[in-house]
Tab-separated table of C-alpha atoms in Angstrom:
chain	number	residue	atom	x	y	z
A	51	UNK	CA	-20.679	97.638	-169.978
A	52	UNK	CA	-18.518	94.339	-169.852
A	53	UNK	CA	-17.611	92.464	-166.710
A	54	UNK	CA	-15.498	89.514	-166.133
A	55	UNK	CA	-16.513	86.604	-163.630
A	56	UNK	CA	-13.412	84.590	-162.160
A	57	UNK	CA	-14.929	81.770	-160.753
A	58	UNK	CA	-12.317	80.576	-158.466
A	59	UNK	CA	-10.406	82.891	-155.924
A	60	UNK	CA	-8.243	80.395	-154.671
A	61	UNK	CA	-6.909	77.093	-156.613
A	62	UNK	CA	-4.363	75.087	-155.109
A	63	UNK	CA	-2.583	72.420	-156.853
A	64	UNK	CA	0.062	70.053	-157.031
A	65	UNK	CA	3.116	70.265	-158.351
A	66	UNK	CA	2.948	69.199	-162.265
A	67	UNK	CA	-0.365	68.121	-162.047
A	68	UNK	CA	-2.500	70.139	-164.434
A	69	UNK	CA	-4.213	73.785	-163.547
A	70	UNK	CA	-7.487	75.091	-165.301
A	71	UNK	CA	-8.484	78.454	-164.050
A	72	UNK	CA	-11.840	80.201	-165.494
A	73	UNK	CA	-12.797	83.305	-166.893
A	74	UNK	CA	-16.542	83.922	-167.822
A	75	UNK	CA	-17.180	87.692	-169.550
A	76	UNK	CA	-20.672	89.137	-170.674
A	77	UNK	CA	-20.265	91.709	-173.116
A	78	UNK	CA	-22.885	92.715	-176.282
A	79	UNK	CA	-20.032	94.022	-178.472
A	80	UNK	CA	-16.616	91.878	-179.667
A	81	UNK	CA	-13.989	92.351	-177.098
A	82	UNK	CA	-9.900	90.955	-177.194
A	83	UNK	CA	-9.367	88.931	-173.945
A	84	UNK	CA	-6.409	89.094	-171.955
A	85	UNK	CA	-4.802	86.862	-168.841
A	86	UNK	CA	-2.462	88.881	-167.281
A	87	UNK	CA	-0.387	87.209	-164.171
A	88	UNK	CA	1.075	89.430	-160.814
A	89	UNK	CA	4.071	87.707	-158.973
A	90	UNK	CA	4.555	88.662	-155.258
A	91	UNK	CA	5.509	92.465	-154.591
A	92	UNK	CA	5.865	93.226	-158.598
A	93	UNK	CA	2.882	94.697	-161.156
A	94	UNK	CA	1.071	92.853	-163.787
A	95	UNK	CA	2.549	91.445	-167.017
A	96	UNK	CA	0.652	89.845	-169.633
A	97	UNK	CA	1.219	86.320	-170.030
A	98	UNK	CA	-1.804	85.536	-173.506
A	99	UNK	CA	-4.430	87.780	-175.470
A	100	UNK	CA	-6.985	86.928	-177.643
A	101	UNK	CA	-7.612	89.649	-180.226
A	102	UNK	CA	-8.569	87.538	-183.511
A	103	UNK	CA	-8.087	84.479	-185.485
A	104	UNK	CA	-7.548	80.877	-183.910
A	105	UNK	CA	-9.544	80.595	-180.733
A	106	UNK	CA	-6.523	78.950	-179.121
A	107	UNK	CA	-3.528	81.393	-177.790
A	108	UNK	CA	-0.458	79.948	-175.881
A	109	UNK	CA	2.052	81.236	-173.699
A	110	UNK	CA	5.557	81.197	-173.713
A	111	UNK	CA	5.469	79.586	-170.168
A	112	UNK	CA	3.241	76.603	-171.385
A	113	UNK	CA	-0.117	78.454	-170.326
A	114	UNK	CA	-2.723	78.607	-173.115
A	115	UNK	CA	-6.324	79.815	-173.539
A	116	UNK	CA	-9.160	79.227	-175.404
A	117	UNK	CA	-11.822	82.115	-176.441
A	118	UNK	CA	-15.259	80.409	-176.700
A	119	UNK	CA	-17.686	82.849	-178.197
A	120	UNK	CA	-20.912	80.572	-177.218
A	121	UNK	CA	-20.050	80.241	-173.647
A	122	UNK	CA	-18.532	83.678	-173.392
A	123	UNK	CA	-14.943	82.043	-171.694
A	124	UNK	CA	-11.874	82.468	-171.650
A	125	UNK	CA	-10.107	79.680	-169.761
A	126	UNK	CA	-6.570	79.462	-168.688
A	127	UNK	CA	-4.684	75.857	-168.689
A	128	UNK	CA	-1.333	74.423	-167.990
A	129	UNK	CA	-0.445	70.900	-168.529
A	130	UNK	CA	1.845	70.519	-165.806
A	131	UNK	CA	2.335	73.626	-163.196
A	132	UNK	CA	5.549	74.461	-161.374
A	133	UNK	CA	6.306	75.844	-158.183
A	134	UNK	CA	7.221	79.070	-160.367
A	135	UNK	CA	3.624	79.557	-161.664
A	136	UNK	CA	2.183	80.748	-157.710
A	137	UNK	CA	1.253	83.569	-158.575
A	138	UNK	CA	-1.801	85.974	-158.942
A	139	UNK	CA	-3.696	85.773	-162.116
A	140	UNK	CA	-6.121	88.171	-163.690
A	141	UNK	CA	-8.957	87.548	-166.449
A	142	UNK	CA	-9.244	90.810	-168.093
A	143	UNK	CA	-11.635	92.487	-171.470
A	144	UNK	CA	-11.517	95.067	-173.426
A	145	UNK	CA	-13.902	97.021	-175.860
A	146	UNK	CA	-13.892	98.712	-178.641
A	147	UNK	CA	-12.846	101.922	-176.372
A	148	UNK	CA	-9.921	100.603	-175.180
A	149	UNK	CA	-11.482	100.313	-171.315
A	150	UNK	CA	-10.391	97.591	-169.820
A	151	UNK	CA	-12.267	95.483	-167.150
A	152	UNK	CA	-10.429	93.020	-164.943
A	153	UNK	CA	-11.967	90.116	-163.200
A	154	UNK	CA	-11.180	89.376	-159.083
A	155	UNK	CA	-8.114	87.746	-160.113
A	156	UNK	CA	-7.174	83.981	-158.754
A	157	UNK	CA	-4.544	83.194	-156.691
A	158	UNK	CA	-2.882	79.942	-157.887
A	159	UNK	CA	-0.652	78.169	-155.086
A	160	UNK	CA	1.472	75.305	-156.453
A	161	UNK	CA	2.011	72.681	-153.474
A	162	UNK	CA	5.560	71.077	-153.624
B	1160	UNK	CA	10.802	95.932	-167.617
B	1161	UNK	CA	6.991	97.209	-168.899
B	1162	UNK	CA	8.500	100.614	-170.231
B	1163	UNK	CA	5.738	102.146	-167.749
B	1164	UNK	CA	7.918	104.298	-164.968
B	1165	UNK	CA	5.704	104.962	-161.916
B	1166	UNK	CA	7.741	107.043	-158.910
B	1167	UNK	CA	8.225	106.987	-155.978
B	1168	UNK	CA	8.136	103.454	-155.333
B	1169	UNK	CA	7.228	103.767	-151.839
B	1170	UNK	CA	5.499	106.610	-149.602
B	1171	UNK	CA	4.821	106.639	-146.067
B	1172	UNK	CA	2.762	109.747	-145.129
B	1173	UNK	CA	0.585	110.646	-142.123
B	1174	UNK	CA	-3.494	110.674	-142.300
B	1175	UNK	CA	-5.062	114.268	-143.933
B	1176	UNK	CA	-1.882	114.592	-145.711
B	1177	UNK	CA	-1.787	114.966	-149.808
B	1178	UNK	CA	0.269	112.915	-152.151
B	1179	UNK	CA	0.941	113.350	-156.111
B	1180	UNK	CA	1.995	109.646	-157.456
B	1181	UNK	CA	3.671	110.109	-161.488
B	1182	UNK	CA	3.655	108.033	-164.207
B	1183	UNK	CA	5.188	107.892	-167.464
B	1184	UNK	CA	3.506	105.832	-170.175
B	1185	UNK	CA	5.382	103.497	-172.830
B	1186	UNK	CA	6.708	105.879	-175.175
B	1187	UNK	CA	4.025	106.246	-177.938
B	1188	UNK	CA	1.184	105.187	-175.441
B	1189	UNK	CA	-1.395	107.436	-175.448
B	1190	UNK	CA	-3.865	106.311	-172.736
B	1191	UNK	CA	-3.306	105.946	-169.141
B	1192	UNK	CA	-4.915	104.101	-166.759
B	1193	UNK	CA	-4.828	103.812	-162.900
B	1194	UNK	CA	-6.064	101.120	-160.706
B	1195	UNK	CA	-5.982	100.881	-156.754
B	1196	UNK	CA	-4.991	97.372	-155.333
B	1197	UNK	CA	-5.938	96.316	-151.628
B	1198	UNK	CA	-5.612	93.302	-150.021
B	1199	UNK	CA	-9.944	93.659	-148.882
B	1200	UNK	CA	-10.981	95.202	-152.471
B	1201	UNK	CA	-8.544	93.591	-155.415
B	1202	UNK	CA	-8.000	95.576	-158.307
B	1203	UNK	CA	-9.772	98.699	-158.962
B	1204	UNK	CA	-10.294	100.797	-161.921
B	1205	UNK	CA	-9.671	104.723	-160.860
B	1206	UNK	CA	-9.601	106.784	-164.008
B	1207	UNK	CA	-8.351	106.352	-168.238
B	1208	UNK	CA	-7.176	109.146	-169.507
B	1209	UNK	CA	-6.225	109.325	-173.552
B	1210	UNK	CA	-4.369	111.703	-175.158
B	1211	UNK	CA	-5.127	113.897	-172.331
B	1212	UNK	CA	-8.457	114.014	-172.253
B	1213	UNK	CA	-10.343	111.895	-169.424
B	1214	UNK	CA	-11.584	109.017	-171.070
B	1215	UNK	CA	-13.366	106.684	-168.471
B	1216	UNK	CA	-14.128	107.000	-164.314
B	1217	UNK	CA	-14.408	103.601	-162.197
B	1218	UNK	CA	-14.194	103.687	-158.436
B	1219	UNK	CA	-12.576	107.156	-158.471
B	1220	UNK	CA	-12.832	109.002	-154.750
B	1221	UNK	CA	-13.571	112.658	-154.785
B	1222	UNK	CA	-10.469	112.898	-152.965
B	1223	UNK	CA	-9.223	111.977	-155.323
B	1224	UNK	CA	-7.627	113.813	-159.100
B	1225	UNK	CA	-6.001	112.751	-161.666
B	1226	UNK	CA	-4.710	114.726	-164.870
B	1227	UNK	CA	-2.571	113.578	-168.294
B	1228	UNK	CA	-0.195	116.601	-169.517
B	1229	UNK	CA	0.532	117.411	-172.581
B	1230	UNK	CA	3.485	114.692	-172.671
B	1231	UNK	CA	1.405	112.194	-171.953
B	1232	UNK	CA	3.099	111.797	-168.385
B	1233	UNK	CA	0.357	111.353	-165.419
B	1234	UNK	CA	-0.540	112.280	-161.842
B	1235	UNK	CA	-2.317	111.003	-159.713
B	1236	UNK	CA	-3.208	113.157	-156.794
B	1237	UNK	CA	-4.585	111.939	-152.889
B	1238	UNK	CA	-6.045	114.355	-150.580
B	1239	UNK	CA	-7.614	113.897	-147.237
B	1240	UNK	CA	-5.429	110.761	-147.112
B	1241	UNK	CA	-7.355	108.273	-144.690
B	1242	UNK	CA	-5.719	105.208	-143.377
B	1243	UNK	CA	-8.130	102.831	-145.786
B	1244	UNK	CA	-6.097	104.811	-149.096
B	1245	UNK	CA	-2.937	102.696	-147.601
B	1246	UNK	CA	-2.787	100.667	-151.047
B	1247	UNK	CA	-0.588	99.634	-154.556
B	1248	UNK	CA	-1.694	102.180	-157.140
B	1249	UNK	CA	-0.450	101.374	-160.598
B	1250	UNK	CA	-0.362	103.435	-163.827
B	1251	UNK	CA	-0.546	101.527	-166.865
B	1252	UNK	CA	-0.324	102.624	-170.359
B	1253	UNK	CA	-1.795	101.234	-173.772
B	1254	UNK	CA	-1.290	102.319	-177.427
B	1255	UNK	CA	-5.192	101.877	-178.951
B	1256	UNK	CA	-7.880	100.198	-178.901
B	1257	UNK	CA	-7.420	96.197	-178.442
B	1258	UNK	CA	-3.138	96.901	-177.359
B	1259	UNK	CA	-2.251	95.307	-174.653
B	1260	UNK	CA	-1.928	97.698	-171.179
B	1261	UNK	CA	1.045	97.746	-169.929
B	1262	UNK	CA	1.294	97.904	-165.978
B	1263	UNK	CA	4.438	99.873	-163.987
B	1264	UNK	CA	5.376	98.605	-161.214
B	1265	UNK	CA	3.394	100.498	-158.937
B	1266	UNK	CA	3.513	102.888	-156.148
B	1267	UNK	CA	3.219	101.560	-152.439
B	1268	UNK	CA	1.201	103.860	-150.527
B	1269	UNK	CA	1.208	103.571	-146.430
B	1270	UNK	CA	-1.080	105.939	-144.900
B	1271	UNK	CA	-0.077	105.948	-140.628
């Protein structure tokens, strides 16, 4: 079975200073990789997924990722956060069965 | 909006009562999923169901049933309710394998 590792439960950070949150996944099979973000009181909407080809997916928002096969990560970044990014945000994989396994999530506060 | 319709939005029901929470998948989604999220436990994986037929149990209580009818609509039933089931349960859908789920908005579940 996969799992997903986020590393951080809590990352707080200034406003437009730059945010790096990690994902680390084991998994013996190929998997598409997923960063999915919760804002307070709604559900989760994907913000990037990795399914195939460049190893480098962006956001509309300015987040991106980058799938590294060799150190099974999936790391989210932003250049510059704003206060609009606090928010809850959640590493997720999924297999070849469609099951999908979500990571602790990490709660990103941006400080004014 | 997700396309995934989750009702009711809120429930307030006493302890050893029963509950039936619906959802109703993106149209074309086959597979359903719901998770449990707590403030103590994050998100948790319940039950997949494709097509119908029960795909994958996670952290799934007896208490607990879940079934996908022939329209691909979902319940999700709670019996025995205990004050710890208080919780968000979501219902999200997905189309195959690698597709993105799509979350509702979930179903806020007090337990007094």
């Amino acid at each position: 079975a996969q799992s997903v590792t986020q590393l951080d439960s809590q990352v707080p950070v200034f406003e437009e200073a730059p945010v790096e949150l990690r994902c680390n996944y084991s998994s013996s099979v190929s998997v598409y990789l997923f960063w999915y973000v919760q804002y307070p009181n709604q559900g989760l909407q994907l913000l990037l997924k990795y399914l195939s080809g460049s190893t480098l997916v962006e956001s509309i928002n300015g987040f991106e990722a980058e799938f590294n096969k060799s150190q099974t990560s999936f790391h989210l970044r932003k250049p510059s956060v704003h206060i609009s990014d606090t928010a809850e945000y959640f590493c997720a994989v999924s297999d070849i069965g469609n099951q999908f396994y979500f990571g602790t999530g990490t709660s990103l506060t941006v400080i004014p | 909006d997700s396309g995934v319709t989750q009702t009711p939005k809120h429930l307030i029901t006493a302890t050893g009562q029963r509950v039936t929470l619906r959802c109703s998948p993106r149209s074309g989604d086959l597979s359903v999923y719901w998770y449990q999220q707590s403030l103590d436990q994050g998100l948790q994986f319940l039950i997949q169901y494709y097509n119908g037929e029960e795909r994958a149990k996670g952290n799934i209580l007896e208490r607990f049933s879940a079934q996908q009818f022939p329209d691909l609509h979902s319940e999700l039933n709670l019996s025995s309710l205990e004050l710890g089931d208080s919780a968000l349960y979501f219902c999200a859908s997905s189309a195959s394998a690698g597709n993105t789920i799509y979350f509702g908005e979930g179903s806020w579940l007090t337990v007094v």
